[in-house]
Each structure stands twice: as C-alpha cells, then as structure tokens.
Tab-separated table of C-alpha atoms in Angstrom:
chain	number	residue	atom	x	y	z
A	1	ALA	CA	-12.358	7.476	-7.088
A	2	ARG	CA	-13.276	10.948	-8.336
A	3	TRP	CA	-10.105	11.105	-10.425
A	4	ALA	CA	-10.787	7.671	-11.911
A	5	ALA	CA	-14.357	8.635	-12.779
A	6	THR	CA	-13.211	11.912	-14.341
A	7	ALA	CA	-10.589	10.018	-16.343
A	8	GLY	CA	-13.273	7.672	-17.629
A	9	VAL	CA	-11.770	4.512	-16.128
A	10	ALA	CA	-14.272	3.913	-13.317
A	11	LEU	CA	-17.620	4.891	-11.840
A	12	ASP	CA	-17.801	6.648	-8.490
A	13	VAL	CA	-20.297	7.049	-5.665
A	14	ALA	CA	-20.186	9.096	-2.482
A	15	GLY	CA	-20.423	6.044	-0.233
A	16	ALA	CA	-22.413	2.944	0.636
A	17	ASP	CA	-25.520	5.063	1.303
A	18	ASP	CA	-25.315	7.018	-1.959
A	19	PRO	CA	-28.746	6.899	-3.672
A	20	ALA	CA	-26.935	6.580	-7.005
A	21	LEU	CA	-25.199	3.332	-6.011
A	22	GLU	CA	-27.831	1.065	-7.577
A	23	ASP	CA	-27.758	3.070	-10.812
A	24	ARG	CA	-23.956	2.878	-10.955
A	25	LEU	CA	-24.041	-0.902	-10.472
A	26	ALA	CA	-26.597	-1.239	-13.239
A	27	GLU	CA	-24.431	0.925	-15.460
A	28	LEU	CA	-21.401	-1.208	-14.640
A	29	ALA	CA	-23.318	-4.347	-15.605
A	30	ASP	CA	-24.117	-2.923	-19.040
A	31	PRO	CA	-21.786	-4.764	-21.488
A	32	ALA	CA	-21.175	-1.734	-23.686
A	33	ARG	CA	-20.357	0.518	-20.719
A	34	ALA	CA	-18.159	-2.135	-19.145
A	35	ASP	CA	-16.283	-2.624	-22.412
A	36	ALA	CA	-15.685	1.119	-22.661
A	37	LEU	CA	-14.310	1.196	-19.113
A	38	ALA	CA	-12.037	-1.779	-19.804
A	39	ARG	CA	-10.645	-0.094	-22.928
A	40	ALA	CA	-10.087	3.111	-20.971
A	41	CYS	CA	-8.225	1.159	-18.275
A	42	SER	CA	-6.019	-0.432	-20.930
A	43	ARG	CA	-5.112	3.009	-22.234
A	44	ALA	CA	-4.621	4.631	-18.838
A	45	PHE	CA	-2.844	1.747	-17.100
A	46	PRO	CA	-1.089	-0.350	-19.761
A	47	GLY	CA	0.167	-3.688	-18.561
A	48	ASN	CA	-0.718	-3.408	-14.863
A	49	GLY	CA	-3.854	-5.549	-14.854
A	50	ALA	CA	-6.370	-2.730	-14.366
A	51	ALA	CA	-8.400	-3.753	-17.414
A	52	ASP	CA	-8.509	-7.380	-16.293
A	53	ALA	CA	-9.577	-6.277	-12.811
A	54	ALA	CA	-12.384	-4.151	-14.243
A	55	ASP	CA	-13.557	-7.065	-16.374
A	56	LEU	CA	-13.478	-9.365	-13.337
A	57	VAL	CA	-15.651	-6.973	-11.307
A	58	VAL	CA	-18.133	-6.642	-14.163
A	59	ARG	CA	-18.507	-10.412	-14.473
A	60	MET	CA	-18.936	-10.759	-10.718
A	61	VAL	CA	-21.709	-8.134	-10.755
A	62	GLY	CA	-23.336	-10.138	-13.538
A	63	GLY	CA	-23.434	-13.225	-11.339
A	64	GLU	CA	-20.523	-15.073	-12.932
A	65	ARG	CA	-17.779	-16.727	-10.915
A	66	PRO	CA	-14.772	-16.345	-13.173
A	67	ALA	CA	-11.657	-18.252	-12.224
A	68	PRO	CA	-8.655	-15.928	-12.523
A	69	ARG	CA	-5.908	-17.175	-14.770
A	70	VAL	CA	-2.920	-18.084	-12.628
A	71	ARG	CA	0.015	-20.404	-13.002
A	72	ASP	CA	-0.705	-20.992	-16.679
A	73	ARG	CA	2.205	-19.230	-18.316
A	74	ARG	CA	5.983	-19.660	-18.301
A	75	ARG	CA	8.103	-22.455	-16.987
A	76	LEU	CA	8.310	-21.124	-13.419
A	77	ASN	CA	4.532	-20.951	-13.143
A	78	ARG	CA	4.271	-24.545	-14.385
A	79	TRP	CA	6.755	-25.484	-11.659
A	80	LEU	CA	4.559	-23.663	-9.153
A	81	ARG	CA	1.532	-25.695	-10.236
A	82	LEU	CA	3.416	-28.971	-9.921
A	83	SER	CA	4.860	-27.993	-6.543
A	84	SER	CA	1.429	-28.253	-4.916
A	85	HIS	CA	1.997	-32.019	-4.841
A	86	ARG	CA	3.376	-33.237	-1.529
A	87	VAL	CA	6.633	-34.324	-3.185
A	88	GLY	CA	6.983	-31.196	-5.289
A	89	PRO	CA	10.021	-28.894	-5.090
A	90	SER	CA	8.408	-26.770	-2.377
A	91	LEU	CA	11.412	-25.387	-0.509
A	92	PRO	CA	13.504	-24.480	-3.576
A	93	LEU	CA	10.402	-22.951	-5.104
A	94	VAL	CA	9.692	-20.803	-2.062
A	95	ALA	CA	13.283	-19.535	-2.144
A	96	ALA	CA	13.130	-18.856	-5.886
A	97	LEU	CA	9.820	-17.023	-5.705
A	98	GLY	CA	10.970	-15.058	-2.667
A	99	ALA	CA	14.094	-13.911	-4.497
A	100	ARG	CA	12.062	-12.991	-7.561
A	101	ASP	CA	9.585	-11.054	-5.441
A	102	LEU	CA	12.330	-9.030	-3.748
A	103	ALA	CA	13.985	-8.316	-7.093
A	104	ARG	CA	10.719	-6.996	-8.518
A	105	HIS	CA	9.650	-5.180	-5.334
A	106	PRO	CA	12.719	-3.854	-3.471
A	107	GLU	CA	10.413	-1.882	-1.162
A	108	ARG	CA	9.556	-5.194	0.531
A	109	ARG	CA	13.121	-5.649	1.788
A	110	SER	CA	14.049	-4.604	5.313
A	111	PRO	CA	14.164	-0.798	5.266
A	112	TYR	CA	17.358	1.157	5.814
A	113	LEU	CA	15.381	3.870	7.557
A	114	ALA	CA	12.062	4.129	9.385
A	115	VAL	CA	10.671	7.662	9.410
A	116	LEU	CA	7.946	8.682	11.856
A	117	ALA	CA	5.890	11.513	10.351
A	118	MET	CA	3.150	12.222	12.886
A	119	GLY	CA	1.411	15.582	13.033
A	120	VAL	CA	3.306	17.022	10.064
A	121	PRO	CA	1.533	20.182	8.817
A	122	ALA	CA	-0.211	19.926	5.474
A	123	GLY	CA	2.124	20.895	2.668
A	124	GLU	CA	5.328	20.081	4.576
A	125	LEU	CA	5.299	16.292	4.276
A	126	ALA	CA	7.206	16.111	0.982
A	127	THR	CA	9.819	18.662	2.087
A	128	ARG	CA	10.559	16.960	5.388
A	129	LEU	CA	10.699	13.463	3.938
A	130	THR	CA	12.886	14.558	1.040
A	131	ALA	CA	15.380	16.113	3.457
A	132	ALA	CA	15.352	13.035	5.698
A	133	THR	CA	15.911	10.558	2.866
A	134	ALA	CA	18.217	12.549	0.600
A	135	ASP	CA	21.049	9.981	0.560
A	136	LEU	CA	18.962	6.798	0.610
A	137	PRO	CA	17.167	4.731	-2.033
A	138	ARG	CA	13.530	5.664	-1.506
A	139	GLU	CA	12.310	2.095	-1.952
A	140	ARG	CA	14.229	1.154	1.218
A	141	VAL	CA	12.551	3.821	3.370
A	142	LEU	CA	9.490	3.058	5.504
A	143	VAL	CA	7.314	5.997	6.559
A	144	LEU	CA	4.922	5.657	9.498
A	145	THR	CA	2.482	8.535	9.278
A	146	ASP	CA	-0.981	9.762	10.171
A	147	SER	CA	-1.145	11.738	6.919
A	148	THR	CA	-3.566	10.634	4.227
A	149	ASP	CA	-1.627	12.465	1.507
A	150	PHE	CA	-1.014	9.177	-0.276
A	151	ALA	CA	-0.340	10.889	-3.609
A	152	THR	CA	2.719	12.646	-2.163
A	153	LEU	CA	3.974	9.459	-0.518
A	154	ARG	CA	3.640	7.518	-3.764
A	155	ARG	CA	5.410	10.232	-5.739
A	156	LEU	CA	8.313	10.054	-3.295
A	157	GLY	CA	8.578	6.312	-3.899
A	158	VAL	CA	8.713	5.334	-0.215
A	159	ALA	CA	6.914	2.486	1.512
A	160	PHE	CA	4.393	3.781	4.023
A	161	GLU	CA	1.984	2.626	6.700
A	162	LEU	CA	-0.934	4.648	8.060
A	163	LEU	CA	-1.171	5.285	11.801
A	164	PRO	CA	-4.186	6.655	13.695
A	165	ARG	CA	-4.016	10.339	14.562
A	166	TRP	CA	-2.661	11.164	18.004
A	167	PRO	CA	-5.585	11.906	20.351
A	168	ASP	CA	-6.181	15.528	21.295
A	169	ARG	CA	-5.574	16.458	24.909
A	170	GLY	CA	-8.693	15.954	27.003
A	171	ARG	CA	-10.461	13.957	24.310
A	172	ARG	CA	-10.739	10.185	24.091
A	173	ALA	CA	-11.901	9.535	20.561
A	174	GLY	CA	-10.344	6.954	18.291
A	175	ALA	CA	-7.096	5.193	19.152
A	176	GLY	CA	-5.204	6.060	22.314
A	177	PRO	CA	-1.404	6.324	22.741
A	178	GLU	CA	-1.044	2.694	23.845
A	179	GLU	CA	-2.957	1.446	20.816
A	180	ILE	CA	-0.827	3.540	18.471
A	181	ARG	CA	2.361	2.285	20.144
A	182	ALA	CA	1.136	-1.288	19.728
A	183	ARG	CA	0.469	-0.683	16.031
A	184	VAL	CA	3.976	0.727	15.562
A	185	ARG	CA	5.455	-2.367	17.213
A	186	VAL	CA	3.436	-4.620	14.912
A	187	LEU	CA	4.424	-2.666	11.799
A	188	LEU	CA	8.130	-2.789	12.653
A	189	ALA	CA	8.162	-6.401	13.843
A	190	GLY	CA	10.414	-8.431	11.563
A	191	ARG	CA	11.379	-5.444	9.420
A	192	ARG	CA	14.333	-4.392	11.592
A	193	PRO	CA	15.162	-0.978	10.082
A	194	LEU	CA	18.780	0.035	10.600
A	195	ARG	CA	17.892	3.564	11.680
A	196	ALA	CA	14.865	5.566	12.739
A	197	LEU	CA	14.043	9.253	12.975
A	198	SER	CA	11.059	11.486	13.555
A	199	VAL	CA	10.247	14.410	11.265
A	200	GLY	CA	7.098	15.370	13.149
A	201	GLN	CA	5.758	14.778	16.633
A	202	HIS	CA	5.587	11.976	19.231
A	203	GLY	CA	8.953	10.419	18.422
A	204	ALA	CA	9.697	9.886	22.115
A	205	GLU	CA	6.356	8.244	22.802
A	206	LEU	CA	6.390	5.913	19.793
A	207	LEU	CA	10.046	5.194	19.000
A	208	GLY	CA	11.938	6.428	22.042
A	209	ILE	CA	13.729	9.124	20.038
A	210	GLU	CA	13.595	12.902	19.966
A	211	ASP	CA	11.654	14.581	17.203
A	212	GLY	CA	14.115	15.542	14.490
A	213	ALA	CA	16.823	13.303	15.994
A	214	GLU	CA	18.303	10.175	14.506
A	215	PRO	CA	19.917	7.403	16.540
A	216	GLY	CA	22.829	5.454	15.157
A	217	ARG	CA	21.075	2.092	14.910
A	218	GLY	CA	17.790	0.504	15.912
A	219	THR	CA	14.337	1.893	16.395
A	220	GLY	CA	13.989	2.097	20.122
A	221	SER	CA	10.485	0.694	19.853
C-alpha cells in the first residue's frame, strides 16, 4: 500500500483505525483525484485491469452499483452467456474454459514439487528456493511458507501459500501444530505434487520428511 501510494496509483492508511481514513475516502470520491489515480494505474499497470478496478471502487464509494462488464466480448464469451440456459453447452464449455484457464495460468496445474519453507531466516528464502527448484519450471512449484516476503516469492515465479508460524516452545499463541498440519493437508488436497522437500524446519512434523531431504514421490502428508 505504501509503494502504491508513493507511486501515485493509490491512497494509503495505516489501518481501519487510522484517523486519516475518512479524509482518504473523501479524497477518493473526488472525481478529479479519482481520474488522476485511474490514469496513473493505466500507466503503471497497462492492460491488467487496475484502472478499471480503481474506477469501480470510486463509483462504489460514491454510492453507485456498477455492473461489471462480463461476457460481452468475443465468441467464447457469447457462448458462455448462452450456456446459462438449461440446455446450453455446459459440459463442453466447462472443459473449454478449464483448458483455456490452464493455458493462461500454468501455475494452477498440479505442481511438480511442493516445497516447505518454514522458519527460513530472513534473506535466505530466495537462495534456498532457487537451489531447490533449479531444474523445474517455477510455475509448477508450490511453496508452503510462513514467510511474508511475498515480493521475493513473486519474483521467483512460484505459486505459494501462507502458513501460520510454528508456535514457540512453551507458548500457546496463534495456531498450534495440529492446526498447521490440517492446513497443509487442505492446501495439498487435490493438488497431488509429484515430490516434496523441506528447505527450512518442521518437515517431519508437516510432511513426514527430513528437512533438506527429498523423497522420490508423494508428499507424506
């Protein structure tokens, strides 16, 4: 949020209790200010919908209920609109859209490798993940981590899911080991990665593997 505000593409506040929140909302509702933000979004994020999203938020703040434009362009989108009828081509359409989605977003396919990166020291995340995924397409790697260094994870091009931090010994704050294990099971359910390894801590507890070790197949979870 701070970066976006500095770049001139958004307004930022410190949180829901920030005294400046009301002023920022009023500023966002100002047509001239909103138009400037939308133009800045178009320059900073060409073609990814950021400007449209900013415009949508502005109109919502102003009390409008804009209907987003969907299914109004291209032949496939017309097919999608018609398929809502009970006799429409639902099953072929689902298959076609699923194939298109996977072609556009290969990171949504089943991962080749699941990497557990728990308790990795700050500054070592990129090095460890790069070494672990050297021979693999990054978009087919799933990282399970308690790190909030999202910028590094996005630069690496891997898919990632955030896990709660492992509880300190003698303290019971936040999620416990069983809750973290349950979250790992949920995150891996249906994804079926071919391999799994741990580049940090708690590999045995969460995936049934040694830290730094890599089994031949399966996750052990």
